[in-house]
CSV table of C-alpha atoms and ligand atoms in Angstrom, one decimal:
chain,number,residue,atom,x,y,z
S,1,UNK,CA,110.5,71.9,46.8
S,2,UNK,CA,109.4,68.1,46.8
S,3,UNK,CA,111.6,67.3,43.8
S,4,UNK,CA,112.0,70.6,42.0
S,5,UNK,CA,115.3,71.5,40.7
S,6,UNK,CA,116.6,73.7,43.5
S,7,UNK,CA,119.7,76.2,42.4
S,8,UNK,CA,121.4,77.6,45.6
S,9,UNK,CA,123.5,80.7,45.1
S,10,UNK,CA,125.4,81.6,48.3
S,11,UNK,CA,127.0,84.7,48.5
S,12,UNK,CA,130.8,85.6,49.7
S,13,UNK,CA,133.3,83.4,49.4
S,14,UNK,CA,135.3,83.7,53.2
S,15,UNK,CA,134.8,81.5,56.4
S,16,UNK,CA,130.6,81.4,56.2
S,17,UNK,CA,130.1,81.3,52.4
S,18,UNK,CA,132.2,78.3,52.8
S,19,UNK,CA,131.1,76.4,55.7
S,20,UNK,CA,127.6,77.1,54.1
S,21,UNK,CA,128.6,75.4,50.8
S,22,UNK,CA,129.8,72.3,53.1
S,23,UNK,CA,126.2,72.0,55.1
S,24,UNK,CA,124.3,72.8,51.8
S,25,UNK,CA,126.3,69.9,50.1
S,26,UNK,CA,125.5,67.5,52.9
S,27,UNK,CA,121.4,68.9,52.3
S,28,UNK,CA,119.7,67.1,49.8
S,29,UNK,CA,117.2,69.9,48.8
S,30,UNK,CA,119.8,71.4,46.6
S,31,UNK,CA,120.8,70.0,43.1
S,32,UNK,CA,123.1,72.9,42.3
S,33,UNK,CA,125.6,75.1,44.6
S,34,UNK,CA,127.4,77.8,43.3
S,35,UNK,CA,130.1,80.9,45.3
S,36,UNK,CA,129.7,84.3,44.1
S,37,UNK,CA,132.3,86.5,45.4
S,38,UNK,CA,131.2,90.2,45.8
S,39,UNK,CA,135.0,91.3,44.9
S,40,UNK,CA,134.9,89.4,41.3
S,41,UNK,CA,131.3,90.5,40.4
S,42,UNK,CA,130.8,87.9,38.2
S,43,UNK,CA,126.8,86.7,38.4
S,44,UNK,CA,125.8,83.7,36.7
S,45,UNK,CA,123.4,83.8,34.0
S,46,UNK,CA,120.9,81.5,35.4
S,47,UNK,CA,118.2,82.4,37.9
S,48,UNK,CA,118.9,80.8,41.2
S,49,UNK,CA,116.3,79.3,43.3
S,50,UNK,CA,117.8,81.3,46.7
S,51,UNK,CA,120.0,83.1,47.8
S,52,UNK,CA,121.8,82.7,51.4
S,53,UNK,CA,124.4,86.4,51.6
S,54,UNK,CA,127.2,85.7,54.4
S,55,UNK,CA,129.4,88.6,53.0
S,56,UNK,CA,130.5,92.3,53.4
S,57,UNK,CA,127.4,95.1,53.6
S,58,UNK,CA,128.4,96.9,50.8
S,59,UNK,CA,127.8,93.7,48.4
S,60,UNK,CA,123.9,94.1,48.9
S,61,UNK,CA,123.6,96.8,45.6
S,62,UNK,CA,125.2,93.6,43.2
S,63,UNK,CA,122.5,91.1,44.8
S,64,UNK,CA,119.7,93.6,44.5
S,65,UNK,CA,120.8,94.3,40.5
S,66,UNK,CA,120.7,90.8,39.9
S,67,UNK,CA,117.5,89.9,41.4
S,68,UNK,CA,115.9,93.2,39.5
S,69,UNK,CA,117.7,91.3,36.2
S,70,UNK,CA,116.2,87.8,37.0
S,71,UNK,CA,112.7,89.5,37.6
S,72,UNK,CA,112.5,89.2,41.2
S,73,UNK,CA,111.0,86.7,43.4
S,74,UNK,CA,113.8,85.1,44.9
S,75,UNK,CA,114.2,84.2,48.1
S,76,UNK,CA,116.6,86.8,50.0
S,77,UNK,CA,118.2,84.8,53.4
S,78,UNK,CA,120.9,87.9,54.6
S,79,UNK,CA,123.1,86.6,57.5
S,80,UNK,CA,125.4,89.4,56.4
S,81,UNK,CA,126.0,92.3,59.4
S,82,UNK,CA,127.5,96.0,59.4
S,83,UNK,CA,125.0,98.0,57.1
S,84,UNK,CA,124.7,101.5,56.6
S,85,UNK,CA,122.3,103.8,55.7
S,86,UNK,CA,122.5,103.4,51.9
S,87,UNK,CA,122.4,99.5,52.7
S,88,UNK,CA,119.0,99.5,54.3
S,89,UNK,CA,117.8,101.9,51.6
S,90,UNK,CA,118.5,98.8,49.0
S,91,UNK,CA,117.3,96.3,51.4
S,92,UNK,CA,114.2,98.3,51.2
S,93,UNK,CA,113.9,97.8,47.8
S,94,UNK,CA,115.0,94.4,47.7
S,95,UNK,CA,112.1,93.8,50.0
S,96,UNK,CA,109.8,95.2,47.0
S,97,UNK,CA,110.8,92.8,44.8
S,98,UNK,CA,112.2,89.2,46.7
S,99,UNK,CA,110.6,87.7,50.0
S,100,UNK,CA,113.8,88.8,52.0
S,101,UNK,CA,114.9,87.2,55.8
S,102,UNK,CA,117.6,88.7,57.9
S,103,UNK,CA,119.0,87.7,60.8
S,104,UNK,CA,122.1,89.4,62.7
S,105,UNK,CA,122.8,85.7,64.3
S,106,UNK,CA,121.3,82.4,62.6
S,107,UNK,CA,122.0,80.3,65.9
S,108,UNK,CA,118.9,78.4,67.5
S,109,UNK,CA,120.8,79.7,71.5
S,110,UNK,CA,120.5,83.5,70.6
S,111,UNK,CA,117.2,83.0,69.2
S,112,UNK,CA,117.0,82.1,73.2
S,113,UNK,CA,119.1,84.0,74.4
S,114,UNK,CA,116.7,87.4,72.3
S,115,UNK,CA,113.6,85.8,74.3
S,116,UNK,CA,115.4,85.5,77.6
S,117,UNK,CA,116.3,89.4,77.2
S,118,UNK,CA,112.7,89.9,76.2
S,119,UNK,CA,111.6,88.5,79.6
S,120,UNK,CA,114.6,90.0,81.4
S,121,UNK,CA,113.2,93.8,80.4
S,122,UNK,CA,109.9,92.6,81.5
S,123,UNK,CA,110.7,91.4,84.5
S,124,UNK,CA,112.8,94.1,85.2
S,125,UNK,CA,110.3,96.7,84.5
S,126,UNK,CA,107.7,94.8,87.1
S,127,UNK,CA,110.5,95.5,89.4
S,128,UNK,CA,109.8,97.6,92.5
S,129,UNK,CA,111.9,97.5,94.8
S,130,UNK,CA,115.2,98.0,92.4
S,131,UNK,CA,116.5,99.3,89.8
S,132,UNK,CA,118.5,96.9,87.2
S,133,UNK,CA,121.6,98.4,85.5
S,134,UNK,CA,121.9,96.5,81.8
S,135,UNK,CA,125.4,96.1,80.3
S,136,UNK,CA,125.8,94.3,77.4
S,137,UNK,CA,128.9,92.8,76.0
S,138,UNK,CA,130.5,90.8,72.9
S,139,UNK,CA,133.9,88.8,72.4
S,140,UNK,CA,134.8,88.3,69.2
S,141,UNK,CA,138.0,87.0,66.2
S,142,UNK,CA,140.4,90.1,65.8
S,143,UNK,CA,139.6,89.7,61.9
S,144,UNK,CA,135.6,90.5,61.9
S,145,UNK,CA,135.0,93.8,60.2
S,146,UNK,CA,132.1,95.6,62.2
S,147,UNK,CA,131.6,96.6,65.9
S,148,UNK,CA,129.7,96.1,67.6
S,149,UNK,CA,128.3,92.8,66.3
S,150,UNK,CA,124.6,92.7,64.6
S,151,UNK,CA,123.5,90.5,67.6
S,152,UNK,CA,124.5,93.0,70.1
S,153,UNK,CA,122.7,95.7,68.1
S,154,UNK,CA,119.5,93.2,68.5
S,155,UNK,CA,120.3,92.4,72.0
S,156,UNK,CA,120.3,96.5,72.5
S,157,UNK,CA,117.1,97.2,70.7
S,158,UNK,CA,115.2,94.5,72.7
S,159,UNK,CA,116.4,95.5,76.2
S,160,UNK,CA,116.3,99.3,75.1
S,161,UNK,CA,120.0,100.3,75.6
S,162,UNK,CA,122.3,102.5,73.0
S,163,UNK,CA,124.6,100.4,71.1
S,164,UNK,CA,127.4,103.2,72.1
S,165,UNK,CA,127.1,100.8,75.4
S,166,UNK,CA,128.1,98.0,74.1
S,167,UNK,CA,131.6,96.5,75.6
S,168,UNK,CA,132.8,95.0,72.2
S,169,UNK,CA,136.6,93.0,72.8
S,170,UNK,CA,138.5,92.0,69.5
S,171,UNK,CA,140.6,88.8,70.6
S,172,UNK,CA,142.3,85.4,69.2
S,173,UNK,CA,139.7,83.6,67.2
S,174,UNK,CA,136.6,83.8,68.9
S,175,UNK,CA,133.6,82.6,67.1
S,176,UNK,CA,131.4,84.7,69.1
S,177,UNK,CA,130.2,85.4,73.0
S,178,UNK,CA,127.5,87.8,74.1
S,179,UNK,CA,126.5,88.3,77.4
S,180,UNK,CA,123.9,90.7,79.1
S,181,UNK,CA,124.6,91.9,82.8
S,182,UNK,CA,121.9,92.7,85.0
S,183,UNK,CA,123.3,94.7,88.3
S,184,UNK,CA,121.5,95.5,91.3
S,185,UNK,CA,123.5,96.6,94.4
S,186,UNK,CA,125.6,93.8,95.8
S,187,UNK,CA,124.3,91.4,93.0
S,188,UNK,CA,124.6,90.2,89.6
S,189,UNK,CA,122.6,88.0,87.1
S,190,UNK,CA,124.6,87.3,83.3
S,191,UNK,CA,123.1,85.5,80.8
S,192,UNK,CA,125.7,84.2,78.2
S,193,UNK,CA,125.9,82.7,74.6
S,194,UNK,CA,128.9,81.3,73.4
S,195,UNK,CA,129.2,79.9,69.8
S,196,UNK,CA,132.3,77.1,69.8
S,197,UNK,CA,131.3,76.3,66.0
S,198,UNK,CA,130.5,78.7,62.7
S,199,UNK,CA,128.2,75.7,61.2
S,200,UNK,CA,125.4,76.7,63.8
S,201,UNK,CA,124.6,79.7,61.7
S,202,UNK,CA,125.5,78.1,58.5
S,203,UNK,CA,122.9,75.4,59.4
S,204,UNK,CA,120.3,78.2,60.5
S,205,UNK,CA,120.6,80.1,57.1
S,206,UNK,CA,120.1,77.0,55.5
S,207,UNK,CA,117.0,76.0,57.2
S,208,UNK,CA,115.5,79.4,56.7
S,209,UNK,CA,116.3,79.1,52.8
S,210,UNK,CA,114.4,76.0,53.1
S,211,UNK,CA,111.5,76.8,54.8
S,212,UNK,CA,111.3,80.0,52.1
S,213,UNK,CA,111.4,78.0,49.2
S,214,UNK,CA,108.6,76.2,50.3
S,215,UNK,CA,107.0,79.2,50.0
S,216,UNK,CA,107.8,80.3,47.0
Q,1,LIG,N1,123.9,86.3,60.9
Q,1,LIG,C1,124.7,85.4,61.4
Q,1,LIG,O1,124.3,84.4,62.0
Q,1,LIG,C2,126.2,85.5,61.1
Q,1,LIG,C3,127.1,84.6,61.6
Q,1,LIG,C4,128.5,84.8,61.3
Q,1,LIG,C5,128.9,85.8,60.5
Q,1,LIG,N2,127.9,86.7,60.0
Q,1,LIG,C6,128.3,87.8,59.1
Q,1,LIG,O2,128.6,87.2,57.9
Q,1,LIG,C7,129.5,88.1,57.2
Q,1,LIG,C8,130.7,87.2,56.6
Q,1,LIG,O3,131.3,86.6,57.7
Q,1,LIG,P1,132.7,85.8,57.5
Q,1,LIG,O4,133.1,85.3,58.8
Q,1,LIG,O5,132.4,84.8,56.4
Q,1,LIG,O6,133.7,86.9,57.0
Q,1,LIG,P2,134.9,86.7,56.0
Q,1,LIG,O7,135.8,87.9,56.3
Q,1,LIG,O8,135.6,85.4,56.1
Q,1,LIG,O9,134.3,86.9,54.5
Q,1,LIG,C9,133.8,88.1,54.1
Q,1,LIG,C10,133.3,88.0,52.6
Q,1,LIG,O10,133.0,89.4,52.2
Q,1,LIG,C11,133.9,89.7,51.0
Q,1,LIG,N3,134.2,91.1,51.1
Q,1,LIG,C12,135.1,91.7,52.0
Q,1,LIG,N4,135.2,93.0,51.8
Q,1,LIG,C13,134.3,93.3,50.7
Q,1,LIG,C14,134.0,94.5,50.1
Q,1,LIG,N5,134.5,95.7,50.4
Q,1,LIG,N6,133.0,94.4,49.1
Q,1,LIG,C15,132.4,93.2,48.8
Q,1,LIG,N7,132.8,92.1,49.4
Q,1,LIG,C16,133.7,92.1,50.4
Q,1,LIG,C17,135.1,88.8,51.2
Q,1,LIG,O11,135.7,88.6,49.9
Q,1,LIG,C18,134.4,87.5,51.7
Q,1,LIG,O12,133.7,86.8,50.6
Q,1,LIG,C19,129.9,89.2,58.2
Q,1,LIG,O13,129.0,90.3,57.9
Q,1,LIG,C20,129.5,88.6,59.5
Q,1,LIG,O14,129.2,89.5,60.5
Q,1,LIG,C21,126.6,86.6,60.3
């Protein structure tokens, strides 16, 4: 950075791509923004700088081609969730080739919330005198694509639970709530995260994508 040119691709062009474009304009470490949809496929010619991906799983192939094309080294920042098999393969490869970040939740409270479930499962495993049940569960918008969400998969691998477990509800327009239950008999301890804006991811993506092309 410190005065570079700095060309900011951000992938997918629904609700994040969007609100990412909005932060990133208000940032002054960018000089150029530009939306590529997955669905039209069209790539600029022009190497970007970074690239911050808030879209659908399967668009990780056309990101991966284009970064081969540009020669690699390009900052990889993937807020994008749901990926299969075939899609960690290519992140794999990616990895080869770009420095690569991924997050299933940019937001500064789960990054808490991922240490206070850290401590829970240590805390719980000190424990003597009782045993803890852990349920984990996630609220969100009717319109989001996978289930159940990439933080509750995180929350899960931390505190050792099957994501099969996971209570995920599809209501209204919720941004996103997790919560983890710890039961013992006659008592219960939640620990909750509740997202009332999208920008708080937007704005962790972007400071990611700035902290990696300092790097670069
Ligand atoms: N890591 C985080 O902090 C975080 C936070 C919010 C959302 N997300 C994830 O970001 C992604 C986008 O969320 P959103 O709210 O903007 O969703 P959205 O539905 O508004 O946008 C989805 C984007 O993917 C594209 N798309 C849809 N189907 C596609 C397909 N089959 N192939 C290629 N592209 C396709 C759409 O055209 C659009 O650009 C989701 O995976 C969501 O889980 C991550």
């Amino acid at each position: 950075m410190g005065g570079e040119y700095m060309y900011l691709i951000i992938v997918g062009n629904g609700q994040m791509g969007r609100i990412i474009k909005g932060c990133a304009e208000e940032d002054k470490a960018f000089d150029k923004i530009e939306i590529v949809e997955p669905l039209d496929n069209k790539w600029p010619e022009e190497k970007a700088d970074v690239i911050i991906d808030f879209s659908h799983h399967s668009a990780i192939k056309d990101i991966y081609e284009y970064c081969r094309v540009k020669g690699g080294n390009i900052p990889v920042v993937i807020g994008t969730t749901g990926q299969d098999e075939t899609d960690e393969e290519v992140i794999k490869q990616l990895e080869k080739i770009c420095p690569v970040e991924r997050k299933s939740n940019f937001s500064r409270g789960i990054f808490m919330m991922n240490k206070l479930a850290e401590k829970a499962k240590d805390l719980i495993k000190e424990e003597q005198k009782y045993s803890w049940d852990i349920s984990i569960e996630e609220i969100h918008h009717t319109k989001k694509k996978d289930s159940p969400s990439g933080t509750a998969k995180t929350l899960c691998s931390i505190l050792g639970e099957p994501w099969e477990n996971v209570a995920a509800i599809r209501m209204g327009n919720v941004f996103g709530e997790h919560k983890i239950y710890l039961a013992a008999e006659d008592e219960v301890i939640e620990i909750s995260h509740r997202a009332y804006s999208k920008k708080i991811f937007a704005l962790g993506a972007i400071e990611v994508a700035k902290k990696m092309m300092s790097l670069k």
